[in-house]
Coordinates of C-alpha atoms in Angstrom, one line a residue:
P1 CA -19.8 56.4 -13.7
N2 CA -17.8 59.1 -14.4
L3 CA -18.2 63.0 -15.5
K4 CA -15.7 65.1 -17.3
W5 CA -15.4 68.6 -15.9
G6 CA -12.8 71.2 -17.1
G7 CA -10.7 68.4 -18.2
F8 CA -10.7 66.3 -14.9
V9 CA -12.7 63.2 -14.6
I10 CA -15.2 63.1 -11.6
N11 CA -16.7 60.1 -10.1
I12 CA -20.3 60.9 -9.6
N13 CA -20.9 58.3 -6.7
N14 CA -18.1 60.0 -4.5
A15 CA -19.5 63.0 -2.6
V16 CA -16.0 64.4 -1.9
Q17 CA -15.4 64.7 -5.5
F18 CA -18.8 65.6 -6.7
Q19 CA -18.9 68.6 -4.6
H20 CA -15.7 70.1 -6.5
L21 CA -18.4 70.9 -9.2
V22 CA -20.1 73.4 -6.8
W23 CA -16.9 74.6 -5.5
D24 CA -15.2 75.1 -9.0
R25 CA -18.3 77.8 -9.6
S26 CA -18.0 79.3 -6.5
M27 CA -14.2 80.1 -6.6
K28 CA -14.5 81.8 -9.6
K29 CA -15.6 85.1 -7.7
A30 CA -15.3 84.2 -3.8
K31 CA -13.4 86.7 -1.7
V32 CA -14.2 84.9 1.7
V33 CA -13.8 80.9 2.1
V34 CA -14.1 78.8 5.1
D35 CA -13.0 75.4 5.6
A36 CA -14.9 74.7 8.9
T37 CA -13.1 71.1 9.4
C38 CA -9.8 71.4 7.6
G39 CA -8.6 68.0 8.7
N40 CA -5.5 67.1 6.9
G41 CA -5.6 70.1 4.5
H42 CA -6.5 68.5 1.2
D43 CA -9.7 70.3 0.7
L44 CA -8.2 73.5 1.7
L45 CA -5.5 73.0 -0.8
Y46 CA -7.8 72.2 -3.6
L47 CA -9.7 75.6 -2.8
A48 CA -6.4 77.6 -2.3
K49 CA -5.2 76.6 -5.9
R50 CA -8.6 78.0 -7.3
A51 CA -8.7 81.2 -5.4
Q52 CA -8.8 84.1 -7.1
K53 CA -6.7 87.2 -6.4
G54 CA -7.3 88.9 -3.1
C55 CA -9.2 85.6 -1.7
H56 CA -8.9 85.0 1.9
L57 CA -9.3 81.4 3.1
F58 CA -9.9 80.2 6.7
G59 CA -9.1 76.7 7.9
I60 CA -10.7 75.8 11.2
D61 CA -10.3 72.8 13.1
I62 CA -10.5 71.6 16.8
Q63 CA -7.3 69.4 16.6
M64 CA -3.8 71.1 16.6
K65 CA -2.5 68.1 14.8
A66 CA -5.0 69.0 11.9
I67 CA -4.1 72.4 11.9
N68 CA -0.3 71.5 11.5
S69 CA -1.0 69.1 9.0
S70 CA -2.7 71.6 7.0
K71 CA -0.5 74.2 7.3
E72 CA 2.6 71.9 6.3
L73 CA 0.6 70.6 3.3
L74 CA -0.2 74.1 1.9
K75 CA 3.3 75.4 2.7
T76 CA 4.7 72.6 0.3
N77 CA 2.3 73.4 -2.2
D78 CA 2.4 76.6 -4.7
I79 CA -0.5 78.9 -3.6
A80 CA -0.7 82.4 -5.2
P81 CA 1.1 84.9 -3.1
D82 CA -1.9 87.3 -3.4
V83 CA -4.3 84.4 -1.6
S84 CA -4.1 84.8 1.9
L85 CA -4.6 81.9 4.7
T86 CA -5.7 81.8 8.4
F87 CA -5.9 78.8 10.6
I88 CA -8.1 78.8 13.8
H89 CA -7.5 76.1 16.3
D90 CA -11.0 75.7 17.8
S91 CA -14.5 74.1 17.1
H92 CA -16.4 75.4 14.3
D93 CA -19.3 76.9 16.2
L94 CA -17.2 78.6 18.4
A95 CA -14.6 80.1 15.6
L96 CA -17.9 81.1 13.5
A97 CA -19.2 83.0 16.7
H98 CA -16.2 84.8 17.6
Q99 CA -13.0 84.9 15.1
L100 CA -15.3 85.1 12.2
K101 CA -18.4 87.0 13.6
D102 CA -17.7 90.1 11.2
E103 CA -16.9 88.1 8.1
V104 CA -19.2 87.7 4.7
I105 CA -18.7 84.3 3.7
D106 CA -18.9 83.2 -0.2
L107 CA -18.1 79.5 0.4
M108 CA -18.0 77.4 3.6
I109 CA -17.5 73.7 3.7
F110 CA -17.7 71.2 6.2
N111 CA -16.3 67.6 5.9
L112 CA -17.8 65.9 8.8
G113 CA -16.6 62.9 10.8
Y114 CA -13.1 62.4 12.4
L115 CA -9.8 63.1 11.4
P116 CA -8.4 60.4 9.0
G117 CA -5.6 58.3 10.6
S118 CA -6.2 60.1 13.8
N119 CA -8.3 59.2 17.2
H120 CA -11.8 58.0 15.9
K121 CA -13.4 59.1 19.3
V122 CA -12.6 63.1 18.5
I123 CA -15.9 63.1 16.3
T124 CA -17.9 66.1 14.9
K125 CA -21.0 66.4 17.1
P126 CA -24.6 67.1 15.4
H127 CA -25.3 70.2 17.8
Q128 CA -22.1 71.8 17.1
T129 CA -22.1 71.3 13.6
I130 CA -25.8 72.4 13.2
D131 CA -24.9 75.5 15.5
A132 CA -22.0 76.3 13.1
I133 CA -24.0 75.9 9.8
D134 CA -26.8 78.1 11.3
K135 CA -24.0 80.7 12.2
G136 CA -22.6 80.3 8.7
L137 CA -26.0 80.7 6.9
H138 CA -26.5 84.1 8.5
K139 CA -22.8 85.2 7.3
L140 CA -23.4 84.2 3.6
S141 CA -23.2 86.5 0.8
K142 CA -25.7 86.6 -1.9
S143 CA -25.5 83.4 -3.6
G144 CA -23.2 82.3 -1.0
V145 CA -22.8 78.4 -0.9
I146 CA -22.4 75.8 1.9
T147 CA -21.2 72.2 1.3
I148 CA -21.7 69.3 3.9
V149 CA -20.3 65.8 3.5
A150 CA -21.7 63.5 5.9
Y151 CA -20.7 60.0 6.8
P152 CA -23.6 57.8 7.7
G153 CA -21.4 54.7 7.6
T154 CA -21.0 54.8 11.6
P155 CA -23.8 54.9 14.2
E156 CA -22.5 58.6 15.1
G157 CA -22.2 59.5 11.5
M158 CA -25.8 58.3 11.0
E159 CA -27.0 60.1 13.9
E160 CA -25.4 63.4 12.7
M161 CA -26.7 63.1 9.1
Q162 CA -30.3 62.4 10.7
S163 CA -30.1 65.7 12.6
L164 CA -28.9 67.4 9.6
T165 CA -31.2 66.3 7.4
S166 CA -33.9 67.3 9.9
Y167 CA -32.4 70.8 10.5
L168 CA -32.0 71.4 6.7
S169 CA -35.3 70.5 5.7
N170 CA -36.7 73.2 7.8
L171 CA -34.8 75.9 6.4
E172 CA -36.9 78.7 4.9
Q173 CA -37.4 78.2 1.2
K174 CA -37.6 81.7 0.3
L175 CA -34.4 82.5 2.0
Y176 CA -32.3 79.3 1.0
N177 CA -32.0 76.6 -1.6
V178 CA -31.2 73.2 0.0
C179 CA -30.0 70.1 -1.8
H180 CA -29.4 66.4 -0.7
W181 CA -27.1 64.5 -2.9
H182 CA -27.9 60.5 -2.0
P183 CA -26.0 57.6 -3.9
M184 CA -28.8 55.4 -4.9
N185 CA -27.4 51.9 -5.4
Q186 CA -24.1 51.8 -3.1
I187 CA -23.6 49.6 -0.3
N188 CA -22.2 50.2 3.3
N189 CA -24.2 53.7 3.5
P190 CA -21.4 56.0 1.6
P191 CA -21.0 59.6 2.4
E192 CA -23.8 62.1 1.4
L193 CA -23.7 65.5 0.3
F194 CA -25.6 68.5 1.4
I195 CA -25.5 71.9 -0.7
L196 CA -27.1 75.2 0.6
Q197 CA -27.3 78.5 -1.3
K198 CA -28.7 81.6 0.0
R199 CA -31.1 83.2 -2.5

């Protein structure tokens, strides 16, 4: 099942692709964008290519290998000269507490789990992820958005998603809209998407 959007075909069973619908709308006006788990840089590149004039993007990762891969990917692709990039080598919760403490964020994204092609033991942890989301929520602009892709296909990923679900379900409705995109007829616990918006 595919959906056409702006000339592109999006697989609605794929959380990573489906979130692009949300990003594309946010990027039309976003001034500050944070990729809290930049990994190999593919999501950051997608956002950078759609950034408007004057937009500042932050790429955060706990692994230097990921930061270097992201830098290289964005360097080898054409990014508008009036779009700026800052990379932060740290865990997302600490980066949001310190390096981004004064930023007002329009879009923040999380792609949880481990770095593809790297050590699977280095993986996002539920308490750090929730702490980072909590800090991010307080920095969101009005109508600002956070997207989170979780991977319940491993025991660690399932635990993280369950912790996320519990935390997000209890956010104040008057302050935030929270949605959970869940594939209904797919095997092997495919990735799931959470979308948060400040009201």
